[in-house]
Amino acid sequence: MHITAGHHHVLIDLERLPEMDQRIPRDANHVRLDEGEMEVLLALPPGEHSVQFLLGDEEHEPFEPTLIAKKIGITLE
Ligand SMILES: [Cu+2]
């Protein structure tokens, strides 16, 4: 059973969402904001990118039901 504390994971340029019944990976495409960050600086090359926020619990697993934002498309020059 999960408690209600949570934090965002920033999903970057993902074509497929991570498995919703497993720990969310932590790498360049899955940025974890679990230290109370109010902002994050992402170093991305110019071009088309996508960003999406997924709420994870204290075990870094998605909540059930899943709390996920719409994917945002961005273009960097
Ligand atoms: Cu997490």
JSON list of C-alpha atoms and ligand atoms in Angstrom, two decimals:
[
{"chain": "A", "resi": 1, "resn": "MET", "atom": "CA", "xyz": [0.00, 0.00, 0.00]},
{"chain": "A", "resi": 2, "resn": "HIS", "atom": "CA", "xyz": [1.29, 3.42, -0.92]},
{"chain": "A", "resi": 3, "resn": "ILE", "atom": "CA", "xyz": [1.04, 6.55, 1.14]},
{"chain": "A", "resi": 4, "resn": "THR", "atom": "CA", "xyz": [-0.04, 9.74, -0.57]},
{"chain": "A", "resi": 5, "resn": "ALA", "atom": "CA", "xyz": [3.35, 11.50, -0.76]},
{"chain": "A", "resi": 6, "resn": "GLY", "atom": "CA", "xyz": [4.61, 11.83, -4.31]},
{"chain": "A", "resi": 7, "resn": "HIS", "atom": "CA", "xyz": [6.72, 13.74, -6.74]},
{"chain": "A", "resi": 8, "resn": "HIS", "atom": "CA", "xyz": [7.01, 14.29, -10.43]},
{"chain": "A", "resi": 9, "resn": "HIS", "atom": "CA", "xyz": [9.07, 12.40, -12.93]},
{"chain": "A", "resi": 10, "resn": "VAL", "atom": "CA", "xyz": [9.77, 14.28, -16.14]},
{"chain": "A", "resi": 11, "resn": "LEU", "atom": "CA", "xyz": [9.50, 12.04, -19.17]},
{"chain": "A", "resi": 12, "resn": "ILE", "atom": "CA", "xyz": [11.53, 13.41, -22.08]},
{"chain": "A", "resi": 13, "resn": "ASP", "atom": "CA", "xyz": [11.23, 12.34, -25.71]},
{"chain": "A", "resi": 14, "resn": "LEU", "atom": "CA", "xyz": [9.59, 9.03, -24.87]},
{"chain": "A", "resi": 15, "resn": "GLU", "atom": "CA", "xyz": [7.77, 7.13, -27.60]},
{"chain": "A", "resi": 16, "resn": "ARG", "atom": "CA", "xyz": [6.37, 4.64, -25.09]},
{"chain": "A", "resi": 17, "resn": "LEU", "atom": "CA", "xyz": [5.35, 5.29, -21.51]},
{"chain": "A", "resi": 18, "resn": "PRO", "atom": "CA", "xyz": [7.16, 3.31, -18.80]},
{"chain": "A", "resi": 19, "resn": "GLU", "atom": "CA", "xyz": [5.42, 0.28, -17.29]},
{"chain": "A", "resi": 20, "resn": "MET", "atom": "CA", "xyz": [2.83, 1.57, -14.82]},
{"chain": "A", "resi": 21, "resn": "ASP", "atom": "CA", "xyz": [3.29, -1.32, -12.37]},
{"chain": "A", "resi": 22, "resn": "GLN", "atom": "CA", "xyz": [7.05, -0.91, -12.01]},
{"chain": "A", "resi": 23, "resn": "ARG", "atom": "CA", "xyz": [9.54, 1.62, -10.69]},
{"chain": "A", "resi": 24, "resn": "ILE", "atom": "CA", "xyz": [9.95, 4.51, -13.11]},
{"chain": "A", "resi": 25, "resn": "PRO", "atom": "CA", "xyz": [13.47, 4.39, -14.60]},
{"chain": "A", "resi": 26, "resn": "ARG", "atom": "CA", "xyz": [15.97, 7.12, -13.81]},
{"chain": "A", "resi": 27, "resn": "ASP", "atom": "CA", "xyz": [18.05, 8.20, -16.79]},
{"chain": "A", "resi": 28, "resn": "ALA", "atom": "CA", "xyz": [18.38, 11.06, -19.28]},
{"chain": "A", "resi": 29, "resn": "ASN", "atom": "CA", "xyz": [14.80, 10.44, -20.49]},
{"chain": "A", "resi": 30, "resn": "HIS", "atom": "CA", "xyz": [13.27, 9.96, -17.04]},
{"chain": "A", "resi": 31, "resn": "VAL", "atom": "CA", "xyz": [14.26, 12.80, -14.73]},
{"chain": "A", "resi": 32, "resn": "ARG", "atom": "CA", "xyz": [13.29, 12.39, -11.09]},
{"chain": "A", "resi": 33, "resn": "LEU", "atom": "CA", "xyz": [12.26, 15.44, -9.05]},
{"chain": "A", "resi": 34, "resn": "ASP", "atom": "CA", "xyz": [12.27, 13.85, -5.60]},
{"chain": "A", "resi": 35, "resn": "GLU", "atom": "CA", "xyz": [14.15, 16.45, -3.56]},
{"chain": "A", "resi": 36, "resn": "GLY", "atom": "CA", "xyz": [11.54, 19.18, -3.53]},
{"chain": "A", "resi": 37, "resn": "GLU", "atom": "CA", "xyz": [12.78, 20.79, -6.71]},
{"chain": "A", "resi": 38, "resn": "MET", "atom": "CA", "xyz": [10.65, 23.65, -7.94]},
{"chain": "A", "resi": 39, "resn": "GLU", "atom": "CA", "xyz": [12.41, 23.73, -11.29]},
{"chain": "A", "resi": 40, "resn": "VAL", "atom": "CA", "xyz": [14.81, 21.69, -13.36]},
{"chain": "A", "resi": 41, "resn": "LEU", "atom": "CA", "xyz": [17.21, 22.64, -16.13]},
{"chain": "A", "resi": 42, "resn": "LEU", "atom": "CA", "xyz": [17.14, 20.23, -19.06]},
{"chain": "A", "resi": 43, "resn": "ALA", "atom": "CA", "xyz": [19.99, 20.30, -21.56]},
{"chain": "A", "resi": 44, "resn": "LEU", "atom": "CA", "xyz": [18.39, 19.25, -24.84]},
{"chain": "A", "resi": 45, "resn": "PRO", "atom": "CA", "xyz": [19.75, 19.65, -28.36]},
{"chain": "A", "resi": 46, "resn": "PRO", "atom": "CA", "xyz": [17.94, 21.86, -30.90]},
{"chain": "A", "resi": 47, "resn": "GLY", "atom": "CA", "xyz": [14.93, 20.26, -32.55]},
{"chain": "A", "resi": 48, "resn": "GLU", "atom": "CA", "xyz": [11.59, 18.72, -31.65]},
{"chain": "A", "resi": 49, "resn": "HIS", "atom": "CA", "xyz": [11.13, 17.35, -28.15]},
{"chain": "A", "resi": 50, "resn": "SER", "atom": "CA", "xyz": [8.38, 16.18, -25.88]},
{"chain": "A", "resi": 51, "resn": "VAL", "atom": "CA", "xyz": [7.97, 16.57, -22.13]},
{"chain": "A", "resi": 52, "resn": "GLN", "atom": "CA", "xyz": [5.45, 14.84, -19.91]},
{"chain": "A", "resi": 53, "resn": "PHE", "atom": "CA", "xyz": [5.01, 14.73, -16.14]},
{"chain": "A", "resi": 54, "resn": "LEU", "atom": "CA", "xyz": [4.20, 11.50, -14.31]},
{"chain": "A", "resi": 55, "resn": "LEU", "atom": "CA", "xyz": [3.54, 11.45, -10.58]},
{"chain": "A", "resi": 56, "resn": "GLY", "atom": "CA", "xyz": [5.38, 8.74, -8.66]},
{"chain": "A", "resi": 57, "resn": "ASP", "atom": "CA", "xyz": [5.12, 7.57, -5.06]},
{"chain": "A", "resi": 58, "resn": "GLU", "atom": "CA", "xyz": [7.90, 7.18, -2.50]},
{"chain": "A", "resi": 59, "resn": "GLU", "atom": "CA", "xyz": [8.98, 3.98, -4.27]},
{"chain": "A", "resi": 60, "resn": "HIS", "atom": "CA", "xyz": [9.09, 5.84, -7.60]},
{"chain": "A", "resi": 61, "resn": "GLU", "atom": "CA", "xyz": [6.19, 3.82, -8.92]},
{"chain": "A", "resi": 62, "resn": "PRO", "atom": "CA", "xyz": [3.24, 5.49, -10.64]},
{"chain": "A", "resi": 63, "resn": "PHE", "atom": "CA", "xyz": [0.17, 6.03, -8.50]},
{"chain": "A", "resi": 64, "resn": "GLU", "atom": "CA", "xyz": [-2.92, 3.98, -9.16]},
{"chain": "A", "resi": 65, "resn": "PRO", "atom": "CA", "xyz": [-4.90, 5.38, -10.82]},
{"chain": "A", "resi": 66, "resn": "THR", "atom": "CA", "xyz": [-2.09, 6.92, -12.86]},
{"chain": "A", "resi": 67, "resn": "LEU", "atom": "CA", "xyz": [-1.60, 10.67, -12.48]},
{"chain": "A", "resi": 68, "resn": "ILE", "atom": "CA", "xyz": [0.01, 11.83, -15.70]},
{"chain": "A", "resi": 69, "resn": "ALA", "atom": "CA", "xyz": [-0.06, 15.16, -17.55]},
{"chain": "A", "resi": 70, "resn": "LYS", "atom": "CA", "xyz": [-0.64, 15.59, -21.26]},
{"chain": "A", "resi": 71, "resn": "LYS", "atom": "CA", "xyz": [2.49, 15.37, -23.35]},
{"chain": "A", "resi": 72, "resn": "ILE", "atom": "CA", "xyz": [3.84, 18.79, -24.31]},
{"chain": "A", "resi": 73, "resn": "GLY", "atom": "CA", "xyz": [5.63, 19.26, -27.63]},
{"chain": "A", "resi": 74, "resn": "ILE", "atom": "CA", "xyz": [8.41, 21.83, -27.77]},
{"chain": "A", "resi": 75, "resn": "THR", "atom": "CA", "xyz": [10.75, 23.04, -30.48]},
{"chain": "A", "resi": 76, "resn": "LEU", "atom": "CA", "xyz": [14.22, 24.26, -29.51]},
{"chain": "A", "resi": 77, "resn": "GLU", "atom": "CA", "xyz": [16.23, 26.43, -31.87]},
{"chain": "B", "resi": 1, "resn": "CU", "atom": "CU", "xyz": [10.16, 8.97, -8.06]}
]
